[in-house]
Short mmCIF file of C-alpha atoms and ligand atoms in Angstrom, two decimals:
data_model
loop_
_atom_site.label_atom_id
_atom_site.label_comp_id
_atom_site.label_asym_id
_atom_site.label_seq_id
_atom_site.Cartn_x
_atom_site.Cartn_y
_atom_site.Cartn_z
CA UNK A 54 113.96 119.73 92.87
CA UNK A 55 110.34 120.66 92.29
CA UNK A 56 109.44 123.87 90.52
CA UNK A 57 107.13 126.41 92.20
CA UNK A 58 104.03 125.27 90.33
CA UNK A 59 104.47 121.65 91.38
CA UNK A 60 105.35 122.39 95.01
CA UNK A 61 102.20 124.54 95.28
CA UNK A 62 100.09 121.56 94.28
CA UNK A 63 98.33 119.70 97.07
CA UNK A 64 99.91 116.32 97.71
CA UNK A 65 97.69 113.25 97.42
CA UNK A 66 98.34 109.73 98.63
CA UNK A 67 96.71 107.14 96.37
CA UNK A 68 96.05 103.96 98.39
CA UNK A 69 94.50 101.75 95.68
CA UNK A 70 95.14 100.71 92.10
CA UNK A 71 92.81 103.35 90.71
CA UNK A 72 91.30 103.47 87.24
CA UNK A 73 93.96 104.94 84.88
CA UNK A 74 91.88 107.97 83.71
CA UNK A 75 91.30 108.84 87.39
CA UNK A 76 95.07 108.63 87.98
CA UNK A 77 95.63 110.84 84.94
CA UNK A 78 93.25 113.46 86.35
CA UNK A 79 95.01 113.31 89.73
CA UNK A 80 98.43 113.72 88.12
CA UNK A 81 97.10 116.75 86.24
CA UNK A 82 96.13 118.61 89.39
CA UNK A 83 98.10 117.24 92.32
CA UNK A 84 101.45 115.85 93.36
CA UNK A 85 100.62 112.16 93.51
CA UNK A 86 102.21 109.58 95.82
CA UNK A 87 101.06 106.27 94.34
CA UNK A 88 100.71 103.64 97.10
CA UNK A 89 104.00 104.70 98.71
CA UNK A 90 102.57 103.65 102.08
CA UNK A 91 102.56 100.08 100.76
CA UNK A 92 105.59 100.03 98.46
CA UNK A 93 108.22 102.40 99.83
CA UNK A 94 108.06 103.07 103.57
CA UNK A 95 111.11 105.37 103.55
CA UNK A 96 109.72 107.60 100.75
CA UNK A 97 106.31 107.52 102.46
CA UNK A 98 107.81 108.70 105.76
CA UNK A 99 109.40 111.66 103.94
CA UNK A 100 106.20 112.62 102.08
CA UNK A 101 103.72 111.95 104.92
CA UNK A 102 103.92 115.39 106.61
CA UNK A 103 102.88 117.08 103.33
CA UNK A 104 100.02 114.76 102.30
CA UNK A 105 96.71 116.62 102.38
CA UNK A 106 94.42 114.11 100.65
CA UNK A 107 93.91 110.38 100.22
CA UNK A 108 92.39 108.93 97.05
CA UNK A 109 90.90 105.49 97.78
CA UNK A 110 88.43 103.04 96.28
CA UNK A 111 85.56 100.95 97.66
CA UNK A 112 87.88 98.12 98.66
CA UNK A 113 90.53 100.32 100.32
CA UNK A 114 91.43 100.10 103.99
CA UNK A 115 92.22 103.48 105.50
CA UNK A 116 92.53 102.78 109.20
CA UNK A 117 93.22 104.93 112.24
CA UNK A 118 96.93 104.05 112.04
CA UNK A 119 97.35 105.43 108.50
CA UNK A 120 95.34 108.55 109.32
CA UNK A 121 97.54 109.13 112.38
CA UNK A 122 100.65 109.12 110.18
CA UNK A 123 99.31 112.01 108.07
CA UNK A 124 99.24 115.20 110.18
CA UNK A 125 98.24 117.46 107.26
CA UNK A 126 95.41 115.21 106.01
CA UNK A 127 92.23 117.14 105.11
CA UNK A 128 90.15 114.84 102.91
CA UNK A 129 89.68 111.19 101.95
CA UNK A 130 87.95 110.77 98.58
CA UNK A 131 86.59 107.30 97.83
CA UNK A 132 86.12 106.18 94.22
CA UNK A 133 83.07 104.07 95.11
CA UNK A 134 79.90 104.38 97.14
CA UNK A 135 80.91 101.88 99.84
CA UNK A 136 83.31 103.29 102.40
CA UNK A 137 83.32 100.45 104.94
CA UNK A 138 87.12 100.26 104.74
CA UNK A 139 87.55 103.87 105.88
CA UNK A 140 87.74 104.65 109.60
CA UNK A 141 85.29 107.54 109.36
CA UNK A 142 85.24 108.03 113.14
CA UNK A 143 89.02 108.49 113.22
CA UNK A 144 88.78 110.94 110.31
CA UNK A 145 85.99 112.94 111.98
CA UNK A 146 87.96 113.27 115.22
CA UNK A 147 90.52 115.23 113.21
CA UNK A 148 87.95 117.15 111.12
CA UNK A 149 89.01 115.24 107.99
CA UNK A 150 86.32 115.08 105.28
CA UNK A 151 85.30 111.76 103.73
CA UNK A 152 83.55 111.67 100.34
CA UNK A 153 82.18 108.86 98.15
CA UNK A 154 80.33 108.35 94.84
CA UNK A 155 76.65 107.59 95.51
CA UNK A 156 73.90 107.37 92.86
CA UNK A 157 76.08 107.48 89.72
CA UNK A 158 76.49 103.69 89.89
CA UNK A 159 72.95 102.67 90.92
CA UNK A 160 71.90 101.56 87.42
CA UNK A 161 75.07 99.58 86.84
CA UNK A 162 74.98 97.62 90.10
CA UNK A 163 71.24 96.99 89.76
CA UNK A 164 71.76 95.73 86.20
CA UNK A 165 74.40 93.29 87.45
CA UNK A 166 72.16 92.07 90.29
CA UNK A 167 69.42 91.26 87.77
CA UNK A 168 72.04 89.76 85.45
CA UNK A 169 73.34 87.45 88.19
CA UNK A 170 69.79 86.45 89.12
CA UNK A 171 69.03 85.51 85.52
CA UNK A 172 72.44 83.88 84.99
CA UNK A 173 72.22 81.59 88.02
CA UNK A 174 68.54 80.67 87.63
CA UNK A 175 68.61 80.20 83.84
CA UNK A 176 72.08 78.64 84.05
CA UNK A 177 73.39 80.92 81.31
CA UNK A 178 77.14 80.26 81.88
CA UNK A 179 76.46 76.49 82.01
CA UNK A 180 74.39 76.70 78.80
CA UNK A 181 77.20 78.64 77.13
CA UNK A 182 79.65 75.90 78.11
CA UNK A 183 77.18 73.27 76.79
CA UNK A 184 77.45 74.84 73.34
CA UNK A 185 81.18 75.65 73.42
CA UNK A 186 82.18 72.20 74.63
CA UNK A 187 80.25 70.52 71.79
CA UNK A 188 77.71 68.83 74.08
CA UNK A 189 74.59 70.14 72.26
CA UNK A 190 74.53 67.40 69.55
CA UNK A 191 74.36 64.81 72.36
CA UNK A 192 71.33 66.41 73.98
CA UNK A 193 69.82 69.62 75.32
CA UNK A 194 71.10 71.54 78.33
CA UNK A 195 69.23 70.72 81.55
CA UNK A 196 66.07 72.70 82.26
CA UNK A 197 66.47 75.77 84.44
CA UNK A 198 64.35 77.89 86.78
CA UNK A 199 61.86 80.62 85.75
CA UNK A 200 62.57 84.12 87.09
CA UNK A 201 59.62 86.21 85.84
CA UNK A 202 56.71 86.25 88.24
CA UNK A 203 58.71 84.85 91.17
CA UNK A 204 59.26 86.39 94.61
CA UNK A 205 62.18 88.74 95.24
CA UNK A 206 63.53 89.78 98.63
CA UNK A 207 65.91 92.74 98.84
CA UNK A 208 68.18 93.07 101.88
CA UNK A 209 68.89 96.82 101.96
CA UNK A 210 66.32 98.98 100.16
CA UNK A 211 68.59 101.97 99.63
CA UNK A 212 69.67 103.72 96.43
CA UNK A 213 70.77 100.55 94.62
CA UNK A 214 68.08 98.40 96.27
CA UNK A 215 65.41 100.68 94.82
CA UNK A 216 66.99 100.44 91.35
CA UNK A 217 66.91 96.63 91.64
CA UNK A 218 63.25 96.70 92.71
CA UNK A 219 62.32 98.92 89.77
CA UNK A 220 63.90 96.47 87.34
CA UNK A 221 62.27 93.48 89.08
CA UNK A 222 58.84 95.07 88.59
CA UNK A 223 59.34 94.68 84.84
CA UNK A 224 59.81 90.94 85.48
CA UNK A 225 56.43 90.87 87.29
CA UNK A 226 58.17 89.83 90.49
CA UNK A 227 56.51 90.36 93.85
CA UNK A 228 58.90 92.42 95.94
CA UNK A 229 59.59 92.46 99.67
CA UNK A 230 62.53 93.91 101.58
CA UNK A 231 64.26 94.32 104.88
CA UNK A 232 66.40 97.21 106.11
CA UNK A 233 67.13 98.79 109.47
CA UNK A 234 63.93 100.83 109.22
CA UNK A 235 60.79 100.42 107.09
CA UNK A 236 60.57 102.87 104.20
CA UNK A 237 57.36 104.86 104.57
CA UNK A 238 55.46 105.12 101.31
CA UNK A 239 57.29 102.14 99.75
CA UNK A 240 54.98 99.91 97.71
CA UNK A 241 57.00 96.86 98.80
CA UNK A 242 56.31 94.64 101.81
CA UNK A 243 58.64 95.12 104.79
CA UNK A 244 59.93 92.18 106.83
CA UNK A 245 61.80 92.79 110.06
CA UNK A 246 64.96 90.76 109.38
CA UNK A 247 66.77 88.78 106.66
CA UNK A 248 65.60 85.36 107.95
CA UNK A 249 61.93 86.39 107.90
CA UNK A 250 62.45 87.81 104.40
CA UNK A 251 64.34 84.75 103.13
CA UNK A 252 61.51 82.44 104.22
CA UNK A 253 59.09 84.31 101.93
CA UNK A 254 61.07 84.63 98.70
CA UNK A 255 62.62 82.71 95.79
CA UNK A 256 65.52 85.15 95.23
CA UNK A 257 67.29 87.00 98.04
CA UNK A 258 69.41 89.91 96.81
CA UNK A 259 71.84 91.49 99.28
CA UNK A 260 72.73 95.16 98.81
CA UNK A 261 73.58 96.65 102.22
CA UNK A 262 76.84 98.43 103.09
CA UNK A 263 79.68 96.30 104.47
CA UNK A 264 81.41 96.88 107.81
CA UNK A 265 80.89 95.72 111.37
CA UNK A 266 77.12 96.37 111.49
CA UNK A 267 76.35 93.94 108.66
CA UNK A 268 79.10 91.35 109.19
CA UNK A 269 77.66 87.86 108.48
CA UNK A 270 74.12 89.30 108.41
CA UNK A 271 73.36 86.45 105.99
CA UNK A 272 74.23 83.41 108.09
CA UNK A 273 73.32 79.73 108.19
CA UNK A 274 69.90 80.56 109.68
CA UNK A 275 69.03 82.93 106.81
CA UNK A 276 70.24 80.41 104.23
CA UNK A 277 68.15 77.65 105.86
CA UNK A 278 65.13 79.96 105.67
CA UNK A 279 65.80 80.60 101.96
CA UNK A 280 65.56 76.84 101.44
CA UNK A 281 66.41 74.32 98.71
CA UNK A 282 64.53 76.22 95.97
CA UNK A 283 65.94 79.63 96.91
CA UNK A 284 68.76 81.60 95.27
CA UNK A 285 71.10 84.13 96.87
CA UNK A 286 72.61 87.09 94.99
CA UNK A 287 75.28 89.20 96.68
CA UNK A 288 76.35 92.51 95.13
CA UNK A 289 77.05 94.21 98.48
CA UNK A 290 80.27 93.16 100.24
CA UNK A 291 81.67 89.70 100.90
CA UNK A 292 81.67 90.42 104.63
CA UNK A 293 77.85 90.52 104.70
CA UNK A 294 77.65 86.76 104.02
CA UNK A 295 78.99 83.95 106.17
CA UNK A 296 80.97 82.49 103.24
CA UNK A 297 81.66 79.14 104.90
CA UNK A 298 77.95 78.72 105.72
CA UNK A 299 77.13 79.63 102.12
CA UNK A 300 79.56 77.06 100.72
CA UNK A 301 78.07 74.40 103.00
CA UNK A 302 74.51 75.31 101.92
CA UNK A 303 75.47 75.21 98.23
CA UNK A 304 77.31 71.89 98.61
CA UNK A 305 74.44 70.25 100.46
CA UNK A 306 71.78 71.78 98.22
CA UNK A 307 70.06 73.45 101.14
CA UNK A 308 69.85 76.46 98.83
CA UNK A 309 69.51 76.16 95.04
CA UNK A 310 72.28 78.47 93.94
CA UNK A 311 74.08 81.79 94.25
CA UNK A 312 75.22 84.68 92.09
CA UNK A 313 78.15 86.43 93.74
CA UNK A 314 80.03 89.58 92.75
CA UNK A 315 81.81 90.10 96.06
CA UNK A 316 83.80 87.83 98.38
CA UNK A 317 85.25 87.78 101.88
CA UNK A 318 88.93 87.90 100.83
CA UNK A 319 89.07 89.50 97.37
CA UNK A 320 90.60 88.70 94.95
CA UNK A 321 90.92 85.25 96.53
CA UNK A 322 87.82 83.12 96.02
CA UNK A 323 87.76 79.79 97.89
CA UNK A 324 88.39 76.75 95.71
CA UNK A 325 85.30 75.14 97.26
CA UNK A 326 83.16 77.93 95.79
CA UNK A 327 84.89 77.87 92.40
CA UNK A 328 84.32 74.12 92.15
CA UNK A 329 80.53 74.37 92.48
CA UNK A 330 78.21 74.18 89.47
CA UNK A 331 75.29 76.02 91.09
CA UNK A 332 77.07 79.38 91.40
CA UNK A 333 77.86 82.26 89.05
CA UNK A 334 80.92 84.23 90.13
CA UNK A 335 81.99 87.69 88.94
CA UNK A 336 85.09 89.62 90.10
CA UNK A 337 83.52 92.66 91.82
CA UNK A 338 82.30 94.23 88.55
CA UNK A 339 79.12 95.90 89.85
CA UNK A 340 80.15 99.35 88.64
CA UNK A 341 82.67 98.25 86.03
CA UNK A 342 81.59 99.89 82.78
CA UNK A 343 83.34 102.71 80.97
CA UNK A 344 80.33 104.99 81.42
CA UNK A 345 79.91 104.45 85.14
CA UNK A 346 83.61 104.45 86.01
CA UNK A 347 83.85 107.79 84.17
CA UNK A 348 80.99 109.19 86.26
CA UNK A 349 82.56 107.83 89.46
CA UNK A 350 85.92 109.33 88.50
CA UNK A 351 84.36 112.71 87.79
CA UNK A 352 82.65 112.71 91.18
CA UNK A 353 85.60 111.40 93.15
CA UNK A 354 88.01 113.83 91.48
CA UNK A 355 85.37 116.58 91.69
CA UNK A 356 85.25 116.22 95.47
CA UNK A 357 89.02 116.76 95.72
CA UNK A 358 88.88 119.68 93.31
CA UNK A 359 86.00 121.28 95.23
CA UNK A 360 87.78 120.87 98.56
CA UNK A 361 91.02 122.47 97.41
CA UNK A 362 89.13 125.29 95.64
CA UNK A 363 87.25 126.04 98.87
CA UNK A 364 83.89 125.02 97.35
CA UNK A 365 81.29 122.78 99.04
CA UNK A 366 81.96 119.07 98.68
CA UNK A 367 79.87 117.31 96.03
CA UNK A 368 79.13 114.09 97.92
CA UNK A 369 80.35 113.80 101.51
CA UNK A 370 79.46 110.58 103.33
CA UNK A 371 76.41 111.01 105.57
CA UNK A 372 76.86 112.21 109.16
P1 NAP B 684 72.42 103.01 100.67
O1 NAP B 684 71.59 103.87 99.79
O2 NAP B 684 73.03 103.57 101.90
O3 NAP B 684 71.52 101.75 101.05
C1 NAP B 684 71.92 100.79 101.98
C2 NAP B 684 70.70 100.02 102.49
O4 NAP B 684 71.17 99.01 103.39
C3 NAP B 684 69.69 100.86 103.24
O5 NAP B 684 68.41 100.42 102.88
C4 NAP B 684 69.97 100.49 104.70
O6 NAP B 684 68.81 100.54 105.52
C5 NAP B 684 70.37 99.05 104.57
N1 NAP B 684 71.12 98.61 105.75
C6 NAP B 684 72.18 99.20 106.33
N2 NAP B 684 72.56 98.50 107.39
C7 NAP B 684 71.72 97.46 107.50
C8 NAP B 684 71.58 96.40 108.42
N3 NAP B 684 72.42 96.27 109.47
N4 NAP B 684 70.56 95.52 108.23
C9 NAP B 684 69.72 95.64 107.18
N5 NAP B 684 69.80 96.63 106.29
C10 NAP B 684 70.78 97.52 106.45
O7 NAP B 684 73.61 102.38 99.85
P2 NAP B 684 73.72 102.05 98.28
O8 NAP B 684 74.20 103.24 97.57
O9 NAP B 684 72.47 101.39 97.84
O10 NAP B 684 74.95 101.00 98.30
C11 NAP B 684 74.88 99.84 99.07
C12 NAP B 684 76.19 99.09 99.08
O11 NAP B 684 76.38 98.41 97.85
C13 NAP B 684 77.47 99.91 99.21
O12 NAP B 684 77.69 100.35 100.53
C14 NAP B 684 78.51 98.93 98.73
O13 NAP B 684 79.00 98.16 99.79
C15 NAP B 684 77.75 98.04 97.76
N6 NAP B 684 78.19 98.25 96.37
C16 NAP B 684 78.76 97.21 95.68
C17 NAP B 684 79.18 97.41 94.38
C18 NAP B 684 79.76 96.30 93.57
O14 NAP B 684 80.58 96.58 92.71
N7 NAP B 684 79.37 95.06 93.79
C19 NAP B 684 79.04 98.64 93.77
C20 NAP B 684 78.47 99.67 94.50
C21 NAP B 684 78.03 99.45 95.80
P3 NAP B 684 68.29 101.89 106.23
O15 NAP B 684 67.86 102.73 105.07
O16 NAP B 684 67.17 101.42 107.06
O17 NAP B 684 69.47 102.43 106.95
C1 8YV B 685 83.88 99.58 92.92
C2 8YV B 685 82.20 99.43 94.90
O1 8YV B 685 84.23 98.32 92.43
O2 8YV B 685 81.15 101.53 94.83
C3 8YV B 685 81.51 100.59 95.52
O3 8YV B 685 81.30 100.53 96.75
O4 8YV B 685 82.45 98.45 95.51
C4 8YV B 685 82.50 99.47 93.45
O5 8YV B 685 81.80 100.44 92.77
C5 8YV B 685 85.02 100.13 93.65
O6 8YV B 685 84.83 101.16 94.51
C6 8YV B 685 86.13 100.50 92.68
O7 8YV B 685 87.20 99.83 93.06
#
């Protein structure tokens, strides 16, 4: 049986494999039910009436059905800025708060976007293999593609998009963007849609939210506009790209290459993509450094702490 102190603690359902220090913080303050909804339906049914919070991450799915099973739910705290997996409308209908972790990961994701751009254009992983596999004595690695001074298109000039643009300026890149609305006062050229943008650039970097509104925003038409000398970088969500159209474009050489951190069905990456030489693939590591995960954990945990202390939330998702 629980003692008084533990039964007074708010009960939290964790729906993802969260970073261990975040789990430690949760265990220190709450009664934690770790993925019981997925692993132990009977125990979940018993705990469900008492669960007041959900701790999720950017990849989590918290649908209307799960929310409906939790009558005492007050808050969903996402360890990540993207909350496309959360049914925010269903939460709002019940007055349930949803929070996320904006800004603290801008630098990290922007660094990775630039890293992928350099890696795919300069063929850094291929060059590494050239050395490791002992091929250097037989001849140099093939020539690659210059990045500095080329044309960058950013799909989604938000918090992270701006951080990418700032870094690209140091590479003397000319910068254009598309988003739902032009950004007044932005020094960068606005184009009305991804296809128009793709036709004007060498590198197209995608950094919009996921979800229904951006599903397959980058389709065969956009890839055709990017053309055989163009590179795609996706650090947004796999759902934003038509992955089959991308594989076809990469196989046929109708685009030059791609740097991808996110995929349609993570952690499963199609064999056809893994077999290609003109791609650099990373396993959704945009925010994955000790420093940034710490900051995300502090914010995500801080939102739960603030809620249960009756203080204003630190970073609710926008209305
Ligand atoms: P943000 O500040 O909200 O910026 C999103 C941008 O996307 C805005 O410029 C927005 O345009 C634009 N946008 C939204 N819907 C669009 C549409 N249908 N067509 C064109 N543009 C659209 O978000 P953020 O903080 O930069 O984060 C962006 C996303 O990055 C997250 O939602 C997440 O999915 C992803 N992310 C990935 C990783 C990773 O590990 N790879 C890490 C963090 C984040 P308006 O301003 O005109 O609305
Ligand atoms: C994380 C992300 O990988 O912030 C986001 O939207 O996708 C990433 O920062 C994720 O939330 C942690 O699992």
